[in-house]
PDB file of C-alpha atoms and ligand atoms in Angstrom:
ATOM      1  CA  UNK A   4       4.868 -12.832 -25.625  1.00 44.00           C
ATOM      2  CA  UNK A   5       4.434 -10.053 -28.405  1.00 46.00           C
ATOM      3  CA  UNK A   6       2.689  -6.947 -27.732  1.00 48.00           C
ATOM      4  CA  UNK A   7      -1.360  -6.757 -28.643  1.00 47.00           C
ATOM      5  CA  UNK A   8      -1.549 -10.070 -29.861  1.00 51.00           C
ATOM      6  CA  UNK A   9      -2.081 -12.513 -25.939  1.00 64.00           C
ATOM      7  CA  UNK A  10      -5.237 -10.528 -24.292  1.00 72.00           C
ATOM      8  CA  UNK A  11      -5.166 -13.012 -21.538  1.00 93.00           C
ATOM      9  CA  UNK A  12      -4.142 -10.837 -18.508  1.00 97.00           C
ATOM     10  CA  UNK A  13      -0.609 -11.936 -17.488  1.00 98.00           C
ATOM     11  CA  UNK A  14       0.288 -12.870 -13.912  1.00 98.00           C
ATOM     12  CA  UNK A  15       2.410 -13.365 -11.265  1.00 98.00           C
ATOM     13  CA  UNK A  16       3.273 -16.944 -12.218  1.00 98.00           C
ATOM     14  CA  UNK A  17       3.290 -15.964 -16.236  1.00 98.00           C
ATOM     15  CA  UNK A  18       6.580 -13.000 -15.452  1.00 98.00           C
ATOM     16  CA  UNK A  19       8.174 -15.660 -13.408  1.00 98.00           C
ATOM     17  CA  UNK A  20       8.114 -18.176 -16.259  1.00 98.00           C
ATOM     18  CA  UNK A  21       9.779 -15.545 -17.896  1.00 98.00           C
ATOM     19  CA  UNK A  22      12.734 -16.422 -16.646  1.00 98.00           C
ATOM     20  CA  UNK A  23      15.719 -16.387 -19.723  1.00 98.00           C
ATOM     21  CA  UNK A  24      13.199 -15.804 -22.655  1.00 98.00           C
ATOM     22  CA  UNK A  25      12.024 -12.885 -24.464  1.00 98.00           C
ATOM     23  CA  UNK A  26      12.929  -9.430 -22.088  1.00 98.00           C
ATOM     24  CA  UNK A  27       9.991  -8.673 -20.222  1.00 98.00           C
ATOM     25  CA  UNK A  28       9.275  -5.375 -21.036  1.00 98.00           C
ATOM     26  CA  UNK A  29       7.861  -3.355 -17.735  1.00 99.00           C
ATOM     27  CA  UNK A  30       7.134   0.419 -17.730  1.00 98.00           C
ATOM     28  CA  UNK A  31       5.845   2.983 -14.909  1.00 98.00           C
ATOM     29  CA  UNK A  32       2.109   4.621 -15.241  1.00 98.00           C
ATOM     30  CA  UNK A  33       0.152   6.435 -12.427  1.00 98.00           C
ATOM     31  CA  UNK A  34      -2.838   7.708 -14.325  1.00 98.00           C
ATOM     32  CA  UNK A  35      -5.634   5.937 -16.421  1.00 98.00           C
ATOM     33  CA  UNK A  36      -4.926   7.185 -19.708  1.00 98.00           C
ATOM     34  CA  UNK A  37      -1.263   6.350 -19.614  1.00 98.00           C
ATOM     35  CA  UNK A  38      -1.738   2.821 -18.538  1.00 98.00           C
ATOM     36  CA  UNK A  39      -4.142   2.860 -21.659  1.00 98.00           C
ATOM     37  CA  UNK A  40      -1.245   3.526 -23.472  1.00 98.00           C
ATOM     38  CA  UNK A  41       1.023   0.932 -22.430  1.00 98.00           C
ATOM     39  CA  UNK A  42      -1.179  -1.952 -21.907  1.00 98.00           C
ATOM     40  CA  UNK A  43      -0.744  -3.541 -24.793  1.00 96.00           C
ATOM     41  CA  UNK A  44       2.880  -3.118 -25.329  1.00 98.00           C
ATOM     42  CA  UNK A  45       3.929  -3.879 -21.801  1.00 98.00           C
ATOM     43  CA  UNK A  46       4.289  -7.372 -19.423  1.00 98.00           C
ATOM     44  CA  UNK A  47       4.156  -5.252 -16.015  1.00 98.00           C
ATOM     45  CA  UNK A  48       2.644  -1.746 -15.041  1.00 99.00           C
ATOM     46  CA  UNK A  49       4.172  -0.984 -11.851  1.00 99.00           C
ATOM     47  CA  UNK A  50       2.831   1.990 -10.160  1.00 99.00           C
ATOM     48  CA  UNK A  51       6.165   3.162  -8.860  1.00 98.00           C
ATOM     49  CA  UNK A  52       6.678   5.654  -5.483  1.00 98.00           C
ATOM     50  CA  UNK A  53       8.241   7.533  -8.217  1.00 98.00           C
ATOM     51  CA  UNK A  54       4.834   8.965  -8.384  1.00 98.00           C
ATOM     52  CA  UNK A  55       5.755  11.448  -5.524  1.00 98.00           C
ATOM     53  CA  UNK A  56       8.353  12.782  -7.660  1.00 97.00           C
ATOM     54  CA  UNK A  57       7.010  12.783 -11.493  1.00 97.00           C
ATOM     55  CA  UNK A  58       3.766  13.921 -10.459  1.00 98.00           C
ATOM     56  CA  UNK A  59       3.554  15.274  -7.012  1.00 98.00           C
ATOM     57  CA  UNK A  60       6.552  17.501  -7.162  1.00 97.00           C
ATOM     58  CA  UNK A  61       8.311  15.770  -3.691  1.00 97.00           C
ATOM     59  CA  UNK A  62      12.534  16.017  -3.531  1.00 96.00           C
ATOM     60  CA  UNK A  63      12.142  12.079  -3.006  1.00 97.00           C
ATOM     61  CA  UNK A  64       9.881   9.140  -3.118  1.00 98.00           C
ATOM     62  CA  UNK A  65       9.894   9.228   0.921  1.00 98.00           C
ATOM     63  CA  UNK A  66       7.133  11.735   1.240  1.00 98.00           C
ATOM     64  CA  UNK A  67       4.436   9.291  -0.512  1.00 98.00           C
ATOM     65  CA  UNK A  68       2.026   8.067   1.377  1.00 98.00           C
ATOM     66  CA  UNK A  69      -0.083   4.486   1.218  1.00 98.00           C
ATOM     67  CA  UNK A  70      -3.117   6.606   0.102  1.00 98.00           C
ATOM     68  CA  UNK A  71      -1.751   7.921  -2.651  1.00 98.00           C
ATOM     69  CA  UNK A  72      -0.219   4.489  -3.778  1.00 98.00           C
ATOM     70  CA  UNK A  73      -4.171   3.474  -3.407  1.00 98.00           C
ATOM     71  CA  UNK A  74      -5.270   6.687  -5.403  1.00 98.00           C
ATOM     72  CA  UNK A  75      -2.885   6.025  -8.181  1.00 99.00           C
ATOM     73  CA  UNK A  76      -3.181   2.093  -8.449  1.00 99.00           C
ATOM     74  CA  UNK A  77      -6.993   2.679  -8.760  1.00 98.00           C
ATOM     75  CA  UNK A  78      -6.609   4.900 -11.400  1.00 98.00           C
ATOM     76  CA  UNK A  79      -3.759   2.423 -13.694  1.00 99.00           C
ATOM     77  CA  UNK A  80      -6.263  -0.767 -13.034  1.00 98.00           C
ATOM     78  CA  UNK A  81      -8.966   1.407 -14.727  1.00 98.00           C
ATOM     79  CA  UNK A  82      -6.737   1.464 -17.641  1.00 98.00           C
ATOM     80  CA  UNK A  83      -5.597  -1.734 -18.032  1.00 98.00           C
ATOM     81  CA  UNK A  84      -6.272  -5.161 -19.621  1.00 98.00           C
ATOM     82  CA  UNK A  85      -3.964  -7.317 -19.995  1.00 98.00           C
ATOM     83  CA  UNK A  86      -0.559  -6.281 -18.229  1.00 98.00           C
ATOM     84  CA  UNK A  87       0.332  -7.214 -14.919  1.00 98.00           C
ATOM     85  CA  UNK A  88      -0.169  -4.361 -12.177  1.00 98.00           C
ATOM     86  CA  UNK A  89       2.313  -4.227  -9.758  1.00 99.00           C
ATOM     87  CA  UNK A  90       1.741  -1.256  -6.890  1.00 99.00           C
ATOM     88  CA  UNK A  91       5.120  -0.194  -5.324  1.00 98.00           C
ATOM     89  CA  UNK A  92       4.475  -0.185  -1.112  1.00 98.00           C
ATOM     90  CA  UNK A  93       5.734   3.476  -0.199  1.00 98.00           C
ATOM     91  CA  UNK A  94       8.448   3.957   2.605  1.00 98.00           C
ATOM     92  CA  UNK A  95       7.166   3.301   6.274  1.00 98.00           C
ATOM     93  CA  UNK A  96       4.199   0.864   5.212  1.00 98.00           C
ATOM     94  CA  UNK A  97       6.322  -2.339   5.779  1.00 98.00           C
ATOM     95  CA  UNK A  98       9.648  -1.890   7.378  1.00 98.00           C
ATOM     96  CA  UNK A  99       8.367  -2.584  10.629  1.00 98.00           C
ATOM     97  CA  UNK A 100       7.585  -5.920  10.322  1.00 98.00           C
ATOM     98  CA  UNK A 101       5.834  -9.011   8.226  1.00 98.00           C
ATOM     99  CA  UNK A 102       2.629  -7.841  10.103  1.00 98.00           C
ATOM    100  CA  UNK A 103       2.423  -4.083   9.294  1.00 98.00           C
ATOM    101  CA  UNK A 104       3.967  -5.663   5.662  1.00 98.00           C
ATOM    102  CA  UNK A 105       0.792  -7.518   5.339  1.00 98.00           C
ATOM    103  CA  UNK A 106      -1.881  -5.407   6.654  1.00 98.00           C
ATOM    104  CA  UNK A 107      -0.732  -2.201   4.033  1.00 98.00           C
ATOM    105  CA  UNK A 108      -0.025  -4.944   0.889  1.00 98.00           C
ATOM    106  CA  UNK A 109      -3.405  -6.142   1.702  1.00 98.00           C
ATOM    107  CA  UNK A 110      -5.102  -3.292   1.411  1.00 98.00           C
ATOM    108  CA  UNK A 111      -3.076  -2.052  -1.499  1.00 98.00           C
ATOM    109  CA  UNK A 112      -4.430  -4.974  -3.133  1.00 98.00           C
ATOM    110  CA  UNK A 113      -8.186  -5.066  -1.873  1.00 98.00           C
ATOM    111  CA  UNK A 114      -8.452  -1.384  -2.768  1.00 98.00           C
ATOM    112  CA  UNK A 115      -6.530  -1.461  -6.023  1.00 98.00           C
ATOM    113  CA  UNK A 116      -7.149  -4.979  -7.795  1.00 98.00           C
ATOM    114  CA  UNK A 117      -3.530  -5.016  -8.418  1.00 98.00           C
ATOM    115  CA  UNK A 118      -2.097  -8.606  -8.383  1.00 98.00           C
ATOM    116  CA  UNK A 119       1.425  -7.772  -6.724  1.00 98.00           C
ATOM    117  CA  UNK A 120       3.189  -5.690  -4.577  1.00 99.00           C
ATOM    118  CA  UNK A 121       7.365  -3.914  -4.755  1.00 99.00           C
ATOM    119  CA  UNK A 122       9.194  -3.744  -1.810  1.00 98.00           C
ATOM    120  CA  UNK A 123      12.635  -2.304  -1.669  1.00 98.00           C
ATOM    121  CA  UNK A 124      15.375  -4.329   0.251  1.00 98.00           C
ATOM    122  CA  UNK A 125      17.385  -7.404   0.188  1.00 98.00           C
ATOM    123  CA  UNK A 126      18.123  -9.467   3.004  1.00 97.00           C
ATOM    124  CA  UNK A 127      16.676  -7.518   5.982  1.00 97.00           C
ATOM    125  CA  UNK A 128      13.302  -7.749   3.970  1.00 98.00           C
ATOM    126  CA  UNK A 129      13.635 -11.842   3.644  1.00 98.00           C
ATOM    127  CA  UNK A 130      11.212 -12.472   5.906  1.00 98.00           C
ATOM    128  CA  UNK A 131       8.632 -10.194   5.221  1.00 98.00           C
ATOM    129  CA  UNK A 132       8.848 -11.258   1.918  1.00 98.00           C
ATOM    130  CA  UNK A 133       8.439 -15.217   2.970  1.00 98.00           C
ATOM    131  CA  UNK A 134       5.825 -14.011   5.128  1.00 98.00           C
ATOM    132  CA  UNK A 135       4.014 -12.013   2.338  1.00 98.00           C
ATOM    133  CA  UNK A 136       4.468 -14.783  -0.565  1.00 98.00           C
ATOM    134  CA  UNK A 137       3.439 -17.362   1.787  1.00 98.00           C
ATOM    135  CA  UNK A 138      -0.014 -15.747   2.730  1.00 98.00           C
ATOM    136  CA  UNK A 139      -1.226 -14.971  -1.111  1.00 98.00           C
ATOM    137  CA  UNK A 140       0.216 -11.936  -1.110  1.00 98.00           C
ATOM    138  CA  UNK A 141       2.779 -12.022  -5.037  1.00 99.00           C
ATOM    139  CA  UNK A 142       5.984 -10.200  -4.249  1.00 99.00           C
ATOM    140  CA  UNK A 143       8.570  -8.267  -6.830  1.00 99.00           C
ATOM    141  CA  UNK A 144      11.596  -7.826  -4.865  1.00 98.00           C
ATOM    142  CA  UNK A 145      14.165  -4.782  -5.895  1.00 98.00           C
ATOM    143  CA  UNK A 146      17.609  -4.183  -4.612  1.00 98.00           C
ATOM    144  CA  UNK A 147      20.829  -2.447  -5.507  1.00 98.00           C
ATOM    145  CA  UNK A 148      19.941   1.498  -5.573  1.00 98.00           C
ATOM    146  CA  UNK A 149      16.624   1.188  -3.581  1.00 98.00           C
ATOM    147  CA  UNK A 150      15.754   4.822  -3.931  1.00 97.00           C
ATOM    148  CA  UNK A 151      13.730   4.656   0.106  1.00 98.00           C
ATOM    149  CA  UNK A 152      17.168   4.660   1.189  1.00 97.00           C
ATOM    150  CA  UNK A 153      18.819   7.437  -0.766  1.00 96.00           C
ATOM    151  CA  UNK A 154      19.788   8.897   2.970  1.00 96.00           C
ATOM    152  CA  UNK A 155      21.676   5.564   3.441  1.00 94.00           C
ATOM    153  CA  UNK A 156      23.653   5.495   0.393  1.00 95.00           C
ATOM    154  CA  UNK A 157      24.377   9.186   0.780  1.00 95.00           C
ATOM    155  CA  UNK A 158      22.799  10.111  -3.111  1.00 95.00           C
ATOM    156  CA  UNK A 159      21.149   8.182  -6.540  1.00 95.00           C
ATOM    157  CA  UNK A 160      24.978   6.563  -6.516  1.00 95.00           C
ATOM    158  CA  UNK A 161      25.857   3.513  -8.327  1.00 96.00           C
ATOM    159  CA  UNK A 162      25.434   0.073  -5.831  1.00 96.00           C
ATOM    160  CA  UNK A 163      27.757  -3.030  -6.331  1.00 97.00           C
ATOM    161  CA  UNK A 164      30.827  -1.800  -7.615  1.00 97.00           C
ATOM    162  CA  UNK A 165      34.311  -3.226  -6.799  1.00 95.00           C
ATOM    163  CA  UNK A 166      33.643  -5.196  -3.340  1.00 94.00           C
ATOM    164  CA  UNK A 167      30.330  -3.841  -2.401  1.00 95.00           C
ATOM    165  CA  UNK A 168      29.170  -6.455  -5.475  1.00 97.00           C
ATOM    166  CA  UNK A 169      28.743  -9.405  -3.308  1.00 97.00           C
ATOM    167  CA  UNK A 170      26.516  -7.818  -1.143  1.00 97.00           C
ATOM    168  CA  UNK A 171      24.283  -6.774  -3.910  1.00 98.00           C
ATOM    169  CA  UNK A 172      24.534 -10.702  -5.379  1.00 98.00           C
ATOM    170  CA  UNK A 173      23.566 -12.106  -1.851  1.00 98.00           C
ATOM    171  CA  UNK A 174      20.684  -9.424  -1.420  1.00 98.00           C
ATOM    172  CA  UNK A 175      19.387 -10.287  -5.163  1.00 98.00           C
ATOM    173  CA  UNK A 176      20.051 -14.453  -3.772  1.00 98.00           C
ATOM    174  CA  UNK A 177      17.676 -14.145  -0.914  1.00 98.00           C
ATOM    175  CA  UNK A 178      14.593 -12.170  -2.458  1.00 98.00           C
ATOM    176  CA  UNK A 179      14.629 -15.018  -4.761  1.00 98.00           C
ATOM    177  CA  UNK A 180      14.701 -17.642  -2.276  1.00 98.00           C
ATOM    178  CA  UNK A 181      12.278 -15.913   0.108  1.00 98.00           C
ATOM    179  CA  UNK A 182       9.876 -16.070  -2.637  1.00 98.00           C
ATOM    180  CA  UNK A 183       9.855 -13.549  -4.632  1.00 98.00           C
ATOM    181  CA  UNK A 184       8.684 -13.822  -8.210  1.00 98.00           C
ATOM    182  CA  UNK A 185      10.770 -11.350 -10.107  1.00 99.00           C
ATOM    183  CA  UNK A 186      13.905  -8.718  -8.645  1.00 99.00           C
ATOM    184  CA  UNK A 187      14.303  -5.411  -9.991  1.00 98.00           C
ATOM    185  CA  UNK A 188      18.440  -4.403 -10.029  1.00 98.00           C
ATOM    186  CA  UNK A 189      18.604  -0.715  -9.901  1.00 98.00           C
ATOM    187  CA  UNK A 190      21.746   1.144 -11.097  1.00 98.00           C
ATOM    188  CA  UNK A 191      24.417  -1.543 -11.117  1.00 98.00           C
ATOM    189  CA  UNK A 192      27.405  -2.460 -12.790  1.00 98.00           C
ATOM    190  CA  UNK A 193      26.992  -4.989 -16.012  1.00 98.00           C
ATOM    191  CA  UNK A 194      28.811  -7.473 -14.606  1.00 97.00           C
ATOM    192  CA  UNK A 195      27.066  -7.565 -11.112  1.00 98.00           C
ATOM    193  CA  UNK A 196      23.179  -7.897 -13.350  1.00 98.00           C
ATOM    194  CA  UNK A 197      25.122 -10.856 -15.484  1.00 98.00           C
ATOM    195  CA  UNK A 198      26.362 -12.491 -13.025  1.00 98.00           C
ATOM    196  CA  UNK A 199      22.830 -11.818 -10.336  1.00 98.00           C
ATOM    197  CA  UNK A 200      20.690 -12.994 -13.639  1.00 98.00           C
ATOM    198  CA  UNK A 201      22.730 -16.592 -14.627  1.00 98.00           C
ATOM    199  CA  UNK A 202      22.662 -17.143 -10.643  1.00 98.00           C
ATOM    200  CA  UNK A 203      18.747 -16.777  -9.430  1.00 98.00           C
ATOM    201  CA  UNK A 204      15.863 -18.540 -10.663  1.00 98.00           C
ATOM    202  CA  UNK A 205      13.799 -15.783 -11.063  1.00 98.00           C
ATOM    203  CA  UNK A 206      13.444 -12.997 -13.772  1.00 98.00           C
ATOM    204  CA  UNK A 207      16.010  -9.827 -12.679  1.00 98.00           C
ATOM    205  CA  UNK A 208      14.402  -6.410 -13.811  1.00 98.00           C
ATOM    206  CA  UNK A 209      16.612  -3.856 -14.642  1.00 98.00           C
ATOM    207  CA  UNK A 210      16.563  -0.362 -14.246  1.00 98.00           C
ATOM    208  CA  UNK A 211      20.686   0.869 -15.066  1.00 98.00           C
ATOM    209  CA  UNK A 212      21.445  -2.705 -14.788  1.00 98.00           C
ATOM    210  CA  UNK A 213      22.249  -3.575 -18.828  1.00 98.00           C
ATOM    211  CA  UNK A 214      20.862  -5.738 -21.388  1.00 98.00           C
ATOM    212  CA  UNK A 215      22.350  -8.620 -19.161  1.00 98.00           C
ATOM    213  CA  UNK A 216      18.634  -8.370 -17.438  1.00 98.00           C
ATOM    214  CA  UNK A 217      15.761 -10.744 -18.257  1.00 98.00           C
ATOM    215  CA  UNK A 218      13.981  -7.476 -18.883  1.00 98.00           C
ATOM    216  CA  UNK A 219      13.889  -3.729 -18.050  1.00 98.00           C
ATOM    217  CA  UNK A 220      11.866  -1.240 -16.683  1.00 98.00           C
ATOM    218  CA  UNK A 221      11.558   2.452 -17.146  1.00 98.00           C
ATOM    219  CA  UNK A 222       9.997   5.632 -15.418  1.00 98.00           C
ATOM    220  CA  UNK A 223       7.308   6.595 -18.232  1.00 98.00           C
ATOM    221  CA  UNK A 224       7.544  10.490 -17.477  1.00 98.00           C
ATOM    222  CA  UNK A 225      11.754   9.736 -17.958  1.00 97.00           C
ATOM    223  CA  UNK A 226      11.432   8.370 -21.362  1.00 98.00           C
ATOM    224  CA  UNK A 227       8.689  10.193 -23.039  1.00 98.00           C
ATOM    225  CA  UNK A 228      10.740  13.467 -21.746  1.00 97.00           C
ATOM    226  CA  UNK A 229       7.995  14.696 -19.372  1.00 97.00           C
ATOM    227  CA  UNK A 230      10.360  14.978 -16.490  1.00 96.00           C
ATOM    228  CA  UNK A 231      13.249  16.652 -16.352  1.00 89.00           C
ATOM    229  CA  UNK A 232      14.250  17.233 -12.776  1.00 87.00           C
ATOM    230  CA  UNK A 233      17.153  14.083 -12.972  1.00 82.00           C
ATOM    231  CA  UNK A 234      18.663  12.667 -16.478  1.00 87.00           C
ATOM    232  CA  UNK A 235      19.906   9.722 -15.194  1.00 93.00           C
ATOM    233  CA  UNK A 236      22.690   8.228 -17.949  1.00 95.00           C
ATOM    234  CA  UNK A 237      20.414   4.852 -17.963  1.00 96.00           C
ATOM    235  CA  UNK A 238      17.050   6.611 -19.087  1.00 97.00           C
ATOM    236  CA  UNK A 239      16.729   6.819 -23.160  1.00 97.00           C
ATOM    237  CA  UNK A 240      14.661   9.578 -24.387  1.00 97.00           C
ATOM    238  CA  UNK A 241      11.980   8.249 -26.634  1.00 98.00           C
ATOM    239  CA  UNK A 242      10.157  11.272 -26.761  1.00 98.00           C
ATOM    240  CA  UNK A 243      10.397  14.753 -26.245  1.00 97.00           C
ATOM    241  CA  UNK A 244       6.964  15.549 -25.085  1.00 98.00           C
ATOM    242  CA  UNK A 245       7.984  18.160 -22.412  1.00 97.00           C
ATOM    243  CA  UNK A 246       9.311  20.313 -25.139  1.00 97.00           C
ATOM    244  CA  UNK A 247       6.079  19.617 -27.669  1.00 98.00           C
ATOM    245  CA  UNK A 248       3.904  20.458 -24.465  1.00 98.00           C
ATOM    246  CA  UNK A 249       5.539  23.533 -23.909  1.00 98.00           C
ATOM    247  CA  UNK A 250       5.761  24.492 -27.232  1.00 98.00           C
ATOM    248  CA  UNK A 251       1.742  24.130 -27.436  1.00 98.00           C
ATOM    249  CA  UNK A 252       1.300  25.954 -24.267  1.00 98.00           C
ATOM    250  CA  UNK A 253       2.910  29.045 -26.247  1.00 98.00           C
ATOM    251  CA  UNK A 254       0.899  29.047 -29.095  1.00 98.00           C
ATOM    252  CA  UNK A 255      -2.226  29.456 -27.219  1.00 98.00           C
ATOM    253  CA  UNK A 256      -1.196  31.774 -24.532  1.00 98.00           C
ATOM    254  CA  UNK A 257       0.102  33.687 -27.948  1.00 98.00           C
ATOM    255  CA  UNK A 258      -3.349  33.165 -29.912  1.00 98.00           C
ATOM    256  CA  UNK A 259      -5.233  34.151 -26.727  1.00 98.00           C
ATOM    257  CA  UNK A 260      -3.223  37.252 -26.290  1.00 98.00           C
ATOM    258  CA  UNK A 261      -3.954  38.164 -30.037  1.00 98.00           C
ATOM    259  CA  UNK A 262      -7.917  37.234 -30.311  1.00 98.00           C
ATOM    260  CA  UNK A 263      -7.105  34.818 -32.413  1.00 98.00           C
ATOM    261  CA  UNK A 264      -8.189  31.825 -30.148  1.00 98.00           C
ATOM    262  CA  UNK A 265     -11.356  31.064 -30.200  1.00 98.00           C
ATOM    263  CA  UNK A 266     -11.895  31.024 -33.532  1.00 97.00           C
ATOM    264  CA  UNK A 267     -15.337  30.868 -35.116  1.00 96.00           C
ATOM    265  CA  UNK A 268     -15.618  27.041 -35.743  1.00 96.00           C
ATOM    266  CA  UNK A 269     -15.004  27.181 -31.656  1.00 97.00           C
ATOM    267  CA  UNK A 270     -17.683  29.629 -30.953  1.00 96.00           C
ATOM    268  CA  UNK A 271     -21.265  28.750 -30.403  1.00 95.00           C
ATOM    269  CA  UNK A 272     -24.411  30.879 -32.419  1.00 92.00           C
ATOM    270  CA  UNK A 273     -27.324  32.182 -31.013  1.00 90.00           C
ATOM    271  CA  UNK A 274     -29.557  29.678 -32.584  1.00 85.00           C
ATOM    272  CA  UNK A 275     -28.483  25.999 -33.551  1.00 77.00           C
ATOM    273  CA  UNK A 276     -27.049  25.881 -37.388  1.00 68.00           C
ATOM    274  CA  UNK A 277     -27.546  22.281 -37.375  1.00 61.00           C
ATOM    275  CA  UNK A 278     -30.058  19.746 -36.020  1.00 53.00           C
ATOM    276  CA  UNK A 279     -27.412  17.298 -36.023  1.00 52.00           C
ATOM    277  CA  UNK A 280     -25.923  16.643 -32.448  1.00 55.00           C
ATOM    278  CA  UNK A 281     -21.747  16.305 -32.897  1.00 57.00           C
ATOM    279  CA  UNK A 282     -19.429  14.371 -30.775  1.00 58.00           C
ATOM    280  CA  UNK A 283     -22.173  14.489 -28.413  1.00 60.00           C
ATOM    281  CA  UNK A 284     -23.094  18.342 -28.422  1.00 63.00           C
ATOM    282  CA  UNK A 285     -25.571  20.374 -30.412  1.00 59.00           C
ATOM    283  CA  UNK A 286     -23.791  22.140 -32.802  1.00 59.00           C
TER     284      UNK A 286
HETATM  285  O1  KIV B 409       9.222   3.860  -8.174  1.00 89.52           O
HETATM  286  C1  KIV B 409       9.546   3.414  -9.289  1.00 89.52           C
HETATM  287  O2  KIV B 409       9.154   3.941 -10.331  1.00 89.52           O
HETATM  288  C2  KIV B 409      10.426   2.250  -9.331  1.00 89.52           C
HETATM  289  C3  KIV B 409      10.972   1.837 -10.657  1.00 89.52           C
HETATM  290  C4  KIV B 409      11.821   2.828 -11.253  1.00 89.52           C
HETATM  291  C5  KIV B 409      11.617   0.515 -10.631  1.00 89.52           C
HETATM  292  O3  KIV B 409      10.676   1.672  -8.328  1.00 89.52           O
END
């Protein structure tokens, strides 16, 4: 599908005919005007838990909460068209069980319009995931690194090399036969995502997983360069707008400090030059 041109909004069923085409291209937004931004050039807007770290200043995604998955989903669905939104569940709103699974996706999805959920987990999640997908509820799986259980893994580390891959391969087999309509593959070797992509019938997202993906996802805030805190080795800069921020925070602190902002064109006279009304204010 190319960007702009298809303003039909994309679904569930649409990313999981996907499957061995044209690289779905998926990106991370948590506010309105950035999913304004990527609408058109993106399949899938996932509001990531990432949220709690990029924009909430937390050490880890385990912090956020379902309410601020809600907050944030609202505010992405106001800004989109025509991508997909996909609103990650946040850690303790469905380990428990398929029940508490399906009362928190539900209301992620009443309260947020989006059209899918993310859960992190392979085969301990199977059956919420059957339970989920077969109650109208649109799952995308994701396994490998699953960031909820940094604790577990002992740090971000690499998941699937040497003999650990075939319990990455069997976690990334039963998502997909549980139901799920798409996998994200965090941080894993090229040969585990190749070998996980040619096996399962559904599209494999990756995120440090290689081109060997049906498509790939990013953190926005990663590759625009507004978050520094990690550089993981699989996020490409695209942008350095940190650094241009910054740099424009300077000037004007600067210009304040030396009168020179506001300017006169910024300042308002006594009595209106103009009758005109500008960008919706009397000049
Ligand atoms: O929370 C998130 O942003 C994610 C993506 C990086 C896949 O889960």
């Amino acid at each position: 599908m190319s960007a702009a041109a298809d303003t039909k909004a994309i679904t569930p069923p649409d990313i999981r005919a996907r499957k061995s085409k044209v690289p779905l291209v998926c990106l991370t937004a948590y506010t309105t005007p950035m999913a304004k931004l990527v609408d058109r050039h993106c399949d899938v807007v996932l509001v990531g838990d990432s949220v709690g770290m990029v924009l909430h200043g937390l050490p880890s995604t385990l912090g956020v909460t379902l309410d601020m998955m809600i907050m944030h989903g609202k505010a992405v669905r106001r800004g989109l068209e025509r991508a997909l939104l996909v609103v990650d569940m946040p850690f303790g709103s469905y380990e428990e069980g398929p029940e508490q699974a399906f009362r928190n996706a539900a209301r992620l999805m009443a309260e947020t319009d989006c059209a899918a959920v993310k859960l992190e987990g392979g085969e301990s999640m199977a059956a919420t995931i059957r339970f989920l997908t077969g109650r109208g509820i649109p799952v995308m799986a994701h396994v490998g690194l699953t960031p909820q259980a940094v604790n577990m893994f002992g740090g971000y580390r690499v998941q699937g090399r040497g003999e650990d891959a075939d319990r990455i391969r069997r976690e990334a087999v039963t998502v997909a036969d549980a139901g799920a309509f798409s996998v994200v593959l965090e941080k894993v070797p090229e040969h585990l995502a190749r070998q996980i992509t040619a096996e399962i019938a559904i599209p494999t997202i990756g995120i440090g997983a290689s081109p060997a993906c049906d498509g790939q996802i990013l953190v926005i805030d990663d590759m625009l360069g507004l978050f520094s805190a990690f550089r993981p080795k699989f996020v490409k800069r695209y942008a350095d707008l940190g650094d241009q921020a910054e740099a424009a925070i300077a000037a004007y602190a600067d210009e304040v400090r030396k009168r020179r902002f506001p300017a006169a064109e910024h300042v308002f006279a006594d009595i209106p030059q103009a009758e005109s009304v500008k960008g919706g204010e009397a000049a």
